[in-house]
Short mmCIF file of C-alpha atoms in Angstrom, two decimals:
data_model
loop_
_atom_site.label_atom_id
_atom_site.label_comp_id
_atom_site.label_asym_id
_atom_site.label_seq_id
_atom_site.Cartn_x
_atom_site.Cartn_y
_atom_site.Cartn_z
CA MET A 1 115.72 126.50 80.29
CA ASN A 2 116.67 126.04 76.74
CA LYS A 3 119.50 128.38 77.48
CA TYR A 4 121.63 125.53 79.10
CA ARG A 5 120.51 122.31 77.25
CA HIS A 6 123.50 121.41 76.34
CA TYR A 7 124.95 120.96 79.12
CA TYR A 8 122.33 117.98 79.81
CA SER A 9 121.51 117.14 76.42
CA PHE A 10 124.01 114.50 75.65
CA ASN A 11 124.55 113.25 71.75
CA ARG A 12 122.05 110.10 71.54
CA VAL A 13 124.92 108.74 68.88
CA LEU A 14 127.48 108.80 71.57
CA LEU A 15 125.57 106.91 74.35
CA LEU A 16 124.21 104.59 71.39
CA ILE A 17 128.74 103.80 70.10
CA LEU A 18 128.72 103.59 74.11
CA ASP A 19 125.96 101.17 74.28
CA ILE A 20 127.31 99.03 71.37
CA THR A 21 130.86 99.26 72.44
CA LEU A 22 129.64 97.83 76.31
CA ILE A 23 127.35 94.85 73.72
CA THR A 24 130.76 94.02 72.60
CA PHE A 25 131.96 93.71 75.75
CA ALA A 26 129.24 91.74 77.49
CA PHE A 27 129.48 89.27 74.28
CA LYS A 28 133.16 88.31 74.51
CA ILE A 29 133.31 88.25 78.25
CA SER A 30 130.30 85.79 78.00
CA ASN A 31 132.10 83.77 75.45
CA LEU A 32 134.80 83.88 78.05
CA PHE A 33 132.63 82.05 80.56
CA ARG A 34 130.64 79.90 78.42
CA TYR A 35 134.04 78.71 76.32
CA GLY A 36 137.04 80.31 77.59
CA SER A 37 137.56 82.41 74.74
CA LEU A 38 137.33 85.70 73.54
CA ASP A 39 136.73 84.95 70.01
CA PHE A 40 133.18 83.76 68.74
CA ASP A 41 131.92 81.79 65.65
CA TYR A 42 129.70 82.30 63.06
CA GLN A 43 125.88 82.61 64.53
CA TYR A 44 127.37 84.39 67.38
CA SER A 45 129.07 87.00 65.22
CA VAL A 46 125.17 86.67 64.05
CA PHE A 47 123.60 87.32 66.69
CA PHE A 48 125.76 89.99 68.09
CA VAL A 49 124.64 92.15 64.75
CA LEU A 50 120.85 91.65 65.50
CA PHE A 51 121.80 92.27 69.19
CA ALA A 52 123.17 95.79 68.88
CA LEU A 53 120.48 96.37 65.57
CA VAL A 54 117.47 95.52 67.92
CA TRP A 55 119.18 97.40 70.47
CA TRP A 56 119.19 100.33 67.99
CA ILE A 57 116.01 100.27 66.57
CA VAL A 58 114.42 99.82 70.49
CA SER A 59 116.40 103.05 70.69
CA GLY A 60 114.55 105.02 68.58
CA PHE A 61 110.98 103.31 69.73
CA SER A 62 111.98 104.21 73.91
CA ASN A 63 113.09 108.04 73.71
CA PHE A 64 114.24 108.58 77.32
CA ILE A 65 116.78 105.38 77.51
CA PHE A 66 119.37 107.72 76.22
CA ARG A 67 118.28 110.48 78.29
CA ILE A 68 120.80 110.56 81.35
CA ASP A 69 119.59 114.23 82.75
CA GLY A 70 117.21 115.67 85.33
CA LEU A 71 114.47 116.07 83.05
CA PHE A 72 113.19 112.39 84.59
CA SER A 73 113.04 111.04 88.00
CA CYS A 74 115.70 108.26 89.12
CA GLU A 75 112.51 105.75 89.55
CA LYS A 76 111.83 106.98 85.38
CA LYS A 77 114.64 105.77 84.41
CA VAL A 78 114.80 102.64 85.87
CA ALA A 79 111.82 101.63 84.39
CA ASN A 80 112.41 103.57 81.03
CA LEU A 81 115.63 100.81 80.90
CA ILE A 82 113.34 97.87 82.30
CA ASN A 83 110.55 98.83 79.52
CA ALA A 84 113.21 98.97 76.72
CA PHE A 85 115.32 96.07 77.73
CA ILE A 86 111.46 94.15 77.74
CA LEU A 87 110.70 94.96 74.31
CA HIS A 88 114.58 94.16 72.75
CA ALA A 89 113.74 90.38 74.29
CA PHE A 90 110.54 90.25 72.52
CA ILE A 91 111.95 91.49 69.41
CA LEU A 92 115.15 89.40 69.75
CA ALA A 93 113.43 86.12 70.39
CA THR A 94 111.30 86.93 67.21
CA CYS A 95 114.96 87.72 64.96
CA ILE A 96 116.07 84.06 66.65
CA VAL A 97 112.58 82.06 65.14
CA ILE A 98 113.17 83.80 61.90
CA PHE A 99 116.91 83.49 61.30
CA ASN A 100 117.01 80.04 62.64
CA LEU A 101 119.65 80.38 65.62
CA GLU A 102 117.72 78.20 68.05
CA GLN A 103 120.70 76.16 67.67
CA LEU A 104 122.22 78.79 69.91
CA SER A 105 123.49 77.99 73.32
CA ARG A 106 120.62 79.06 76.21
CA LEU A 107 123.34 79.30 78.65
CA LEU A 108 125.39 81.59 76.55
CA LEU A 109 122.10 83.47 75.90
CA LEU A 110 121.62 84.34 79.49
CA TYR A 111 124.92 84.71 80.08
CA THR A 112 124.72 87.51 77.45
CA TYR A 113 121.94 89.14 78.29
CA LEU A 114 123.06 89.35 82.16
CA SER A 115 126.39 90.17 81.91
CA THR A 116 124.54 93.49 79.06
CA ALA A 117 121.99 94.77 81.03
CA LEU A 118 124.87 95.62 84.36
CA LEU A 119 126.65 97.05 81.66
CA ILE A 120 124.53 99.33 80.24
CA THR A 121 122.45 100.02 83.80
CA VAL A 122 125.53 100.61 85.43
CA SER A 123 126.84 102.96 82.69
CA ARG A 124 123.90 105.46 83.24
CA LEU A 125 124.55 105.39 86.55
CA LEU A 126 127.33 106.47 86.15
CA LEU A 127 126.83 108.77 83.36
CA GLN A 128 124.32 110.83 85.68
CA GLN A 129 126.65 110.91 88.82
CA VAL A 130 128.56 112.32 86.43
CA PHE A 131 126.50 114.78 85.13
CA GLY A 132 124.86 115.67 88.32
CA TYR A 133 128.04 117.09 89.21
CA PHE A 134 128.66 118.92 86.32
CA THR A 135 125.02 120.67 86.81
CA LYS A 136 125.98 121.92 90.62
CA SER A 137 128.40 123.93 88.95
CA ASP A 138 128.29 127.58 89.08
CA MET A 139 129.10 127.39 85.04
CA ALA A 140 126.06 125.32 84.27
CA HIS A 141 123.04 127.32 86.46
CA THR A 142 120.25 129.31 84.84
CA ARG A 143 119.57 131.55 87.26
CA TYR A 144 115.52 132.09 87.48
CA VAL A 145 112.84 134.69 88.54
CA ILE A 146 108.85 134.63 89.16
CA VAL A 147 107.17 137.42 88.76
CA GLY A 148 104.17 136.59 91.04
CA THR A 149 103.19 134.85 94.32
CA GLY A 150 100.15 133.03 93.21
CA GLN A 151 98.37 129.69 92.66
CA ALA A 152 100.42 129.94 89.22
CA GLY A 153 103.94 131.38 90.56
CA ILE A 154 104.16 129.04 93.71
CA SER A 155 102.62 125.78 91.52
CA LEU A 156 105.96 126.81 88.72
CA HIS A 157 108.70 127.57 91.42
CA GLN A 158 107.57 123.55 93.40
CA THR A 159 108.17 122.66 90.48
CA LEU A 160 111.16 123.62 88.88
CA ASN A 161 112.65 123.46 92.65
CA ALA A 162 111.93 119.94 92.76
CA ASN A 163 113.78 119.51 88.85
CA ASP A 164 117.32 120.79 90.92
CA SER A 165 119.54 118.73 89.24
CA LEU A 166 118.39 120.28 85.44
CA GLY A 167 121.57 122.97 86.28
CA THR A 168 118.57 126.13 87.42
CA LYS A 169 119.24 128.53 90.80
CA PHE A 170 115.71 129.63 91.75
CA MET A 171 116.45 133.91 92.50
CA GLY A 172 113.56 134.99 94.17
CA PHE A 173 109.77 136.18 93.85
CA PHE A 174 108.65 139.82 92.52
CA ASP A 175 104.99 140.82 93.50
CA ASP A 176 103.69 144.33 94.27
CA ASN A 177 101.26 142.14 96.04
CA PRO A 178 102.64 139.50 98.00
CA ASP A 179 101.17 137.58 100.69
CA THR A 180 102.96 138.00 103.88
CA LEU A 181 101.27 135.47 105.44
CA SER A 182 102.57 132.65 102.95
CA PRO A 183 105.53 130.99 103.85
CA TYR A 184 107.45 131.87 100.44
CA TYR A 185 107.23 135.69 101.43
CA SER A 186 110.56 135.15 102.58
CA GLN A 187 112.07 134.58 99.12
CA VAL A 188 110.09 137.79 97.71
CA ARG A 189 112.84 140.47 96.22
CA GLY A 190 110.97 143.40 95.67
CA ASN A 191 107.54 144.82 93.89
CA VAL A 192 107.87 144.42 89.61
CA ASP A 193 108.83 148.07 89.39
CA ASP A 194 112.50 146.48 91.29
CA LEU A 195 112.85 143.77 89.04
CA LYS A 196 114.51 145.38 85.73
CA GLU A 197 118.02 146.26 88.39
CA TYR A 198 117.65 142.71 90.71
CA CYS A 199 117.96 141.35 86.94
CA LEU A 200 121.13 143.55 86.52
CA GLN A 201 122.55 143.37 89.11
CA HIS A 202 122.80 139.44 90.03
CA SER A 203 123.28 138.09 86.06
CA ILE A 204 119.40 136.92 85.72
CA ASP A 205 118.46 134.33 82.52
CA GLU A 206 115.00 133.80 82.40
CA VAL A 207 111.97 135.83 83.97
CA TYR A 208 108.81 133.70 84.21
CA TYR A 209 105.31 136.68 84.66
CA THR A 210 102.96 134.37 86.56
CA LEU A 211 100.54 136.82 87.01
CA PRO A 212 96.75 137.62 85.14
CA LEU A 213 97.39 138.59 81.59
CA ASN A 214 95.46 142.87 81.87
CA ASP A 215 98.72 144.28 82.16
CA ARG A 216 99.10 145.12 78.79
CA ALA A 217 102.36 147.77 78.98
CA GLN A 218 103.61 146.03 81.55
CA LEU A 219 104.19 142.98 79.19
CA ASP A 220 105.60 144.83 76.43
CA ASP A 221 107.77 146.53 79.06
CA LEU A 222 109.22 143.54 80.76
CA SER A 223 109.24 142.07 77.57
CA GLU A 224 111.64 144.82 74.95
CA PHE A 225 114.03 144.82 78.69
CA ALA A 226 114.87 141.36 78.55
CA ASP A 227 115.13 141.80 75.51
CA ASP A 228 117.54 144.73 74.91
CA ASN A 229 119.26 142.95 78.24
CA PHE A 230 119.43 138.67 76.77
CA VAL A 231 116.67 138.01 79.44
CA TYR A 232 114.65 134.36 78.91
CA PHE A 233 111.25 136.10 79.04
CA ARG A 234 109.00 133.16 80.11
CA ILE A 235 104.82 134.04 80.38
CA VAL A 236 102.97 131.77 82.72
CA PRO A 237 99.09 131.63 82.31
CA ASP A 238 97.11 130.88 85.37
CA PHE A 239 93.70 129.12 84.23
CA SER A 240 93.31 128.07 88.54
CA ALA A 241 90.31 130.48 88.22
CA ILE A 242 88.69 128.76 85.37
CA VAL A 243 90.24 125.61 85.45
CA GLN A 244 90.94 122.98 88.28
CA ARG A 245 92.78 120.60 86.65
CA ASP A 246 96.44 119.67 83.92
CA VAL A 247 95.42 121.70 80.68
CA ASN A 248 97.16 120.62 77.39
CA MET A 249 98.11 123.84 75.44
CA TYR A 250 98.59 123.01 71.77
CA PHE A 251 98.24 125.33 68.53
CA TYR A 252 96.15 125.25 65.43
CA HIS A 253 97.72 127.63 63.17
CA ASN A 254 98.99 130.10 65.04
CA VAL A 255 95.50 130.08 67.71
CA PRO A 256 96.28 128.87 70.98
CA MET A 257 94.19 126.45 71.72
CA LEU A 258 93.93 124.45 75.45
CA SER A 259 92.39 121.32 75.62
CA ILE A 260 91.03 119.72 79.92
CA ARG A 261 92.07 116.24 79.04
CA LYS A 262 95.77 114.67 77.68
CA GLU A 263 94.06 113.44 73.88
CA PRO A 264 97.88 111.70 72.57
CA LEU A 265 95.73 109.73 70.15
CA GLU A 266 93.83 112.78 68.67
CA LEU A 267 97.04 113.06 66.81
CA ALA A 268 96.75 111.32 63.05
CA SER A 269 100.18 110.54 63.40
CA ASN A 270 99.62 108.50 66.75
CA ARG A 271 96.20 107.34 64.67
CA VAL A 272 97.80 106.19 62.01
CA ILE A 273 100.98 104.69 63.95
CA LYS A 274 97.93 102.31 65.59
CA ARG A 275 95.84 101.37 63.12
CA ALA A 276 98.90 100.40 61.45
CA PHE A 277 100.29 98.05 64.39
CA ASP A 278 96.32 96.74 64.37
CA LEU A 279 96.09 95.47 61.14
CA VAL A 280 99.74 94.84 60.90
CA PHE A 281 99.47 92.32 64.34
CA SER A 282 95.83 91.24 63.49
CA LEU A 283 96.89 89.33 60.32
CA ALA A 284 99.90 87.95 61.19
CA VAL A 285 96.66 86.32 63.99
CA SER A 286 95.17 85.21 61.45
CA LEU A 287 97.70 84.17 59.31
CA LEU A 288 99.12 82.22 61.91
CA ILE A 289 97.28 81.34 64.52
CA PHE A 290 93.97 81.05 63.20
CA PRO A 291 94.39 77.85 60.50
CA TRP A 292 95.49 75.66 63.23
CA LEU A 293 94.40 77.09 66.33
CA LEU A 294 90.11 77.83 65.50
CA PRO A 295 89.48 74.25 64.31
CA LEU A 296 90.38 72.77 67.21
CA ILE A 297 88.66 75.28 69.65
CA ALA A 298 85.83 75.02 67.05
CA LEU A 299 85.26 71.51 67.67
CA ALA A 300 86.14 71.45 71.14
CA ILE A 301 82.91 73.39 71.14
CA LYS A 302 80.70 71.43 68.99
CA LEU A 303 81.70 67.95 71.30
CA GLU A 304 80.14 69.56 74.60
CA SER A 305 77.57 71.31 73.89
CA LYS A 306 75.14 72.46 70.71
CA GLY A 307 74.47 75.53 69.62
CA PRO A 308 77.49 77.97 67.73
CA VAL A 309 81.04 78.17 67.45
CA PHE A 310 80.86 82.11 68.00
CA PHE A 311 79.14 84.47 70.27
CA LYS A 312 77.47 87.80 68.26
CA GLN A 313 76.51 90.85 70.39
CA LEU A 314 76.16 94.66 70.10
CA ARG A 315 78.58 96.03 71.79
CA PRO A 316 78.98 100.05 72.70
CA GLY A 317 82.40 100.74 70.91
CA LYS A 318 84.02 104.27 70.17
CA LYS A 319 81.79 107.54 70.79
CA ASN A 320 79.25 104.95 72.06
CA ARG A 321 78.65 103.50 68.24
CA LEU A 322 77.21 100.07 68.34
CA PHE A 323 78.84 97.02 66.87
CA VAL A 324 79.16 93.57 65.92
CA CYS A 325 81.27 91.77 68.51
CA TYR A 326 82.36 88.41 68.23
CA LYS A 327 83.36 85.63 70.52
CA PHE A 328 83.96 82.38 71.16
CA ARG A 329 81.35 80.89 72.30
CA THR A 330 81.69 79.85 76.08
CA MET A 331 78.05 79.12 77.27
CA HIS A 332 75.09 77.09 77.26
CA VAL A 333 72.69 78.88 74.39
CA ASN A 334 70.51 80.81 77.24
CA ASN A 335 68.73 83.84 76.93
CA GLN A 336 70.84 85.47 79.65
CA THR A 337 73.07 86.89 77.15
CA GLU A 338 73.35 91.04 78.74
CA LEU A 339 74.12 88.88 82.17
CA GLN A 340 77.43 89.18 83.50
CA ALA A 341 79.66 86.27 84.04
CA THR A 342 80.13 85.38 87.55
CA LYS A 343 82.26 83.61 89.05
CA ASN A 344 80.67 79.66 89.66
CA ASP A 345 78.27 80.11 87.06
CA PRO A 346 76.29 77.31 85.43
CA ARG A 347 75.88 78.97 82.31
CA ILE A 348 79.57 78.32 81.88
CA THR A 349 80.66 75.35 80.15
CA ARG A 350 83.98 73.29 80.40
CA VAL A 351 85.90 74.21 77.58
CA GLY A 352 84.71 78.20 78.32
CA ARG A 353 85.67 78.62 80.76
CA PHE A 354 88.92 77.22 79.80
CA LEU A 355 88.57 79.75 77.37
CA ARG A 356 87.97 82.32 80.01
CA LYS A 357 90.67 81.47 81.74
CA THR A 358 93.37 81.60 78.76
CA ASN A 359 91.19 84.99 76.84
CA LEU A 360 91.26 82.82 73.78
CA ASP A 361 87.71 83.29 74.16
CA GLU A 362 88.67 86.17 72.78
CA LEU A 363 90.27 85.50 69.62
CA PRO A 364 87.50 85.98 67.60
CA GLN A 365 87.66 89.82 67.90
CA PHE A 366 90.90 90.41 65.49
CA PHE A 367 88.58 89.99 63.22
CA ASN A 368 86.38 93.12 64.85
CA VAL A 369 90.27 94.73 65.25
CA LEU A 370 90.03 94.26 60.87
CA LEU A 371 86.59 95.76 60.11
CA GLY A 372 88.53 98.98 62.59
CA ASP A 373 85.77 98.58 64.77
CA MET A 374 88.01 97.28 67.67
CA SER A 375 91.81 97.98 68.59
CA VAL A 376 94.60 95.44 69.54
CA VAL A 377 94.68 97.54 72.99
CA GLY A 378 92.03 99.78 74.31
CA PRO A 379 89.47 100.40 77.14
CA ARG A 380 87.13 96.21 76.77
CA PRO A 381 83.99 97.03 74.65
CA ASN A 382 81.35 96.70 77.61
CA LEU A 383 76.77 95.26 77.99
CA VAL A 384 74.96 98.21 76.45
CA SER A 385 73.08 97.25 79.40
CA GLN A 386 76.23 98.33 81.79
CA LEU A 387 77.04 101.07 79.11
CA ASP A 388 72.98 102.70 80.60
CA HIS A 389 73.80 102.12 83.86
CA TYR A 390 77.31 102.91 84.40
CA SER A 391 76.82 106.10 82.94
CA LYS A 392 74.23 107.50 85.40
CA VAL A 393 76.17 106.57 88.60
CA ILE A 394 80.54 107.02 87.79
CA SER A 395 81.51 111.08 85.97
CA LYS A 396 83.85 109.88 84.38
CA TYR A 397 82.32 106.15 82.57
CA LYS A 398 81.42 107.99 78.98
CA MET A 399 85.75 109.56 78.80
CA ARG A 400 86.43 105.79 77.78
CA HIS A 401 84.15 105.65 74.68
CA PHE A 402 86.36 108.67 73.49
CA VAL A 403 88.53 106.09 72.35
CA THR A 404 88.34 102.19 69.97
CA PRO A 405 87.65 99.99 72.22
CA GLY A 406 90.25 97.90 72.80
CA ILE A 407 90.82 93.38 73.07
CA THR A 408 92.88 94.11 75.85
CA GLY A 409 93.52 97.28 78.31
CA TYR A 410 95.29 98.36 80.69
CA ALA A 411 93.00 97.69 82.97
CA GLN A 412 92.71 94.12 82.69
CA VAL A 413 96.77 93.41 82.70
CA SER A 414 96.72 95.85 85.64
CA GLY A 415 94.39 93.56 88.56
CA PHE A 416 90.88 94.96 86.59
CA ARG A 417 89.11 92.01 84.72
CA GLY A 418 86.04 89.56 85.20
CA GLU A 419 83.53 90.17 87.52
CA THR A 420 81.84 93.77 88.94
CA LYS A 421 79.67 92.80 91.77
CA GLU A 422 81.17 96.21 93.33
CA LEU A 423 80.67 99.75 91.90
CA ARG A 424 84.27 100.52 92.54
CA LEU A 425 85.70 97.55 91.04
CA MET A 426 83.72 99.35 88.10
CA GLU A 427 85.51 102.52 88.76
CA LYS A 428 88.86 101.15 89.45
CA ARG A 429 88.78 99.99 85.67
CA ILE A 430 87.25 103.24 84.36
CA GLU A 431 90.22 104.28 85.62
CA TYR A 432 92.62 102.75 84.33
CA ASP A 433 91.32 103.24 81.04
CA VAL A 434 91.27 107.26 81.44
CA GLN A 435 95.12 106.94 82.34
CA TYR A 436 95.53 104.59 79.02
CA MET A 437 93.32 107.39 77.08
CA GLU A 438 95.91 110.59 78.39
CA ASN A 439 99.02 108.21 78.69
CA TRP A 440 99.16 106.70 74.92
CA SER A 441 102.30 105.33 73.06
CA PHE A 442 103.23 102.51 71.36
CA MET A 443 105.63 101.61 73.78
CA MET A 444 102.27 101.24 76.12
CA ASP A 445 100.42 98.87 73.98
CA ILE A 446 103.79 96.80 73.35
CA ARG A 447 103.95 96.11 77.17
CA ILE A 448 100.04 96.37 77.49
CA ILE A 449 100.47 93.03 74.58
CA PHE A 450 103.59 91.47 76.90
CA LEU A 451 101.29 91.42 79.88
CA THR A 452 98.67 90.30 78.24
CA VAL A 453 100.48 87.27 76.92
CA TRP A 454 102.81 86.46 80.76
CA ASN A 455 98.84 86.47 82.51
CA MET A 456 97.08 83.90 79.36
CA ILE A 457 100.11 81.22 80.67
CA LYS A 458 100.27 82.03 83.98
CA GLY A 459 96.37 82.08 84.37
CA GLU A 460 94.16 85.14 85.75
CA LYS A 461 92.15 84.28 89.06
CA ASN A 462 88.92 87.01 88.10
CA ALA A 463 88.98 86.02 84.94
CA TYR A 464 85.64 83.20 84.86
#
């Protein structure tokens, strides 16, 4: 639907200017409510610059918070805004500490954030309504037809029809052998030979070809007709006969390739971003937290029970390569190291129970991250015995080992951590691990880290 893209791709810069204007208004109103004046002092002026600057940075990370068109559902847009505000709050809090702005009024901060969130959210909803009204006009419609009433054609129609707010209008199917019993038969406008005349009579903008790609003459003929009459000709290959799931298509130079699974971390740029973040984050933890927290934990462990401070164990990593995983020792020294911890496990010490409950036992794994064996976020590395067992009974179990394991993961913040007494619990954990692999983004990692910290603060019932 590229022809009318300018109707719904609002300029990001204009929307950013609108947001900064709303932020300025929010600051003024908040200061008026708190101090009875529209003018704010120097410290609050610095805070305003930081607030606006961080919002500009977040807009670069979260590509979709400036999208108000119909490419995404309302729920997705709201979720994107919430994620943007969470990330903004996290970065802003860090800036407040760095720039020594702790003297700012907490009530003023609350007024500012609530009014900013309200104004930006309402502006998005209003712009969405304006855009929706505009795309319903005849001028904004892209008229398209689909050649073929097979599974590919029906699926394409359902997908495009579900996003009608894009400003598109479906005009009908064309097929030489349509299924007369199909519920879509009434929308068949003729056979393929009738297509050209129909396109000219009804000012068709786009033609989607979903038939098998075995009629080269027909493809060349329709493509030439489309070029001569300024019609966009799209070929939608039907892979349903050989692939029964979503696929991803990409090009290696000029060679098209299909991937059965989404693999965002197979892109070198994404791996560089993830590794760079891992190094920066792990170094920050090592330099800022370890110097004072590690001696305290080590002393508590040594005072309660005999044995080493650290616990080392071989775990399967990326592509099942074994590595030495480090943790704080949370159990009495025993020989049952391959036995998963259970609720009220007698092997766990009192200090160990606290460390497990707060996830502090995992802190030494930041050394694993620096060594490259682990990532900050990723599927948790299971026991070697679990790898041997679950790889035989869960079909997708080995898929999680396509990526580097993490200190925390999507499954863990989604409530699936701790003991896996039932097979379904491990299956759900694997399901979330695979979802993480197929939907990875930098923002997703930030969200998982935020939820992990939140869970550490409130405690988790499955952590034992």
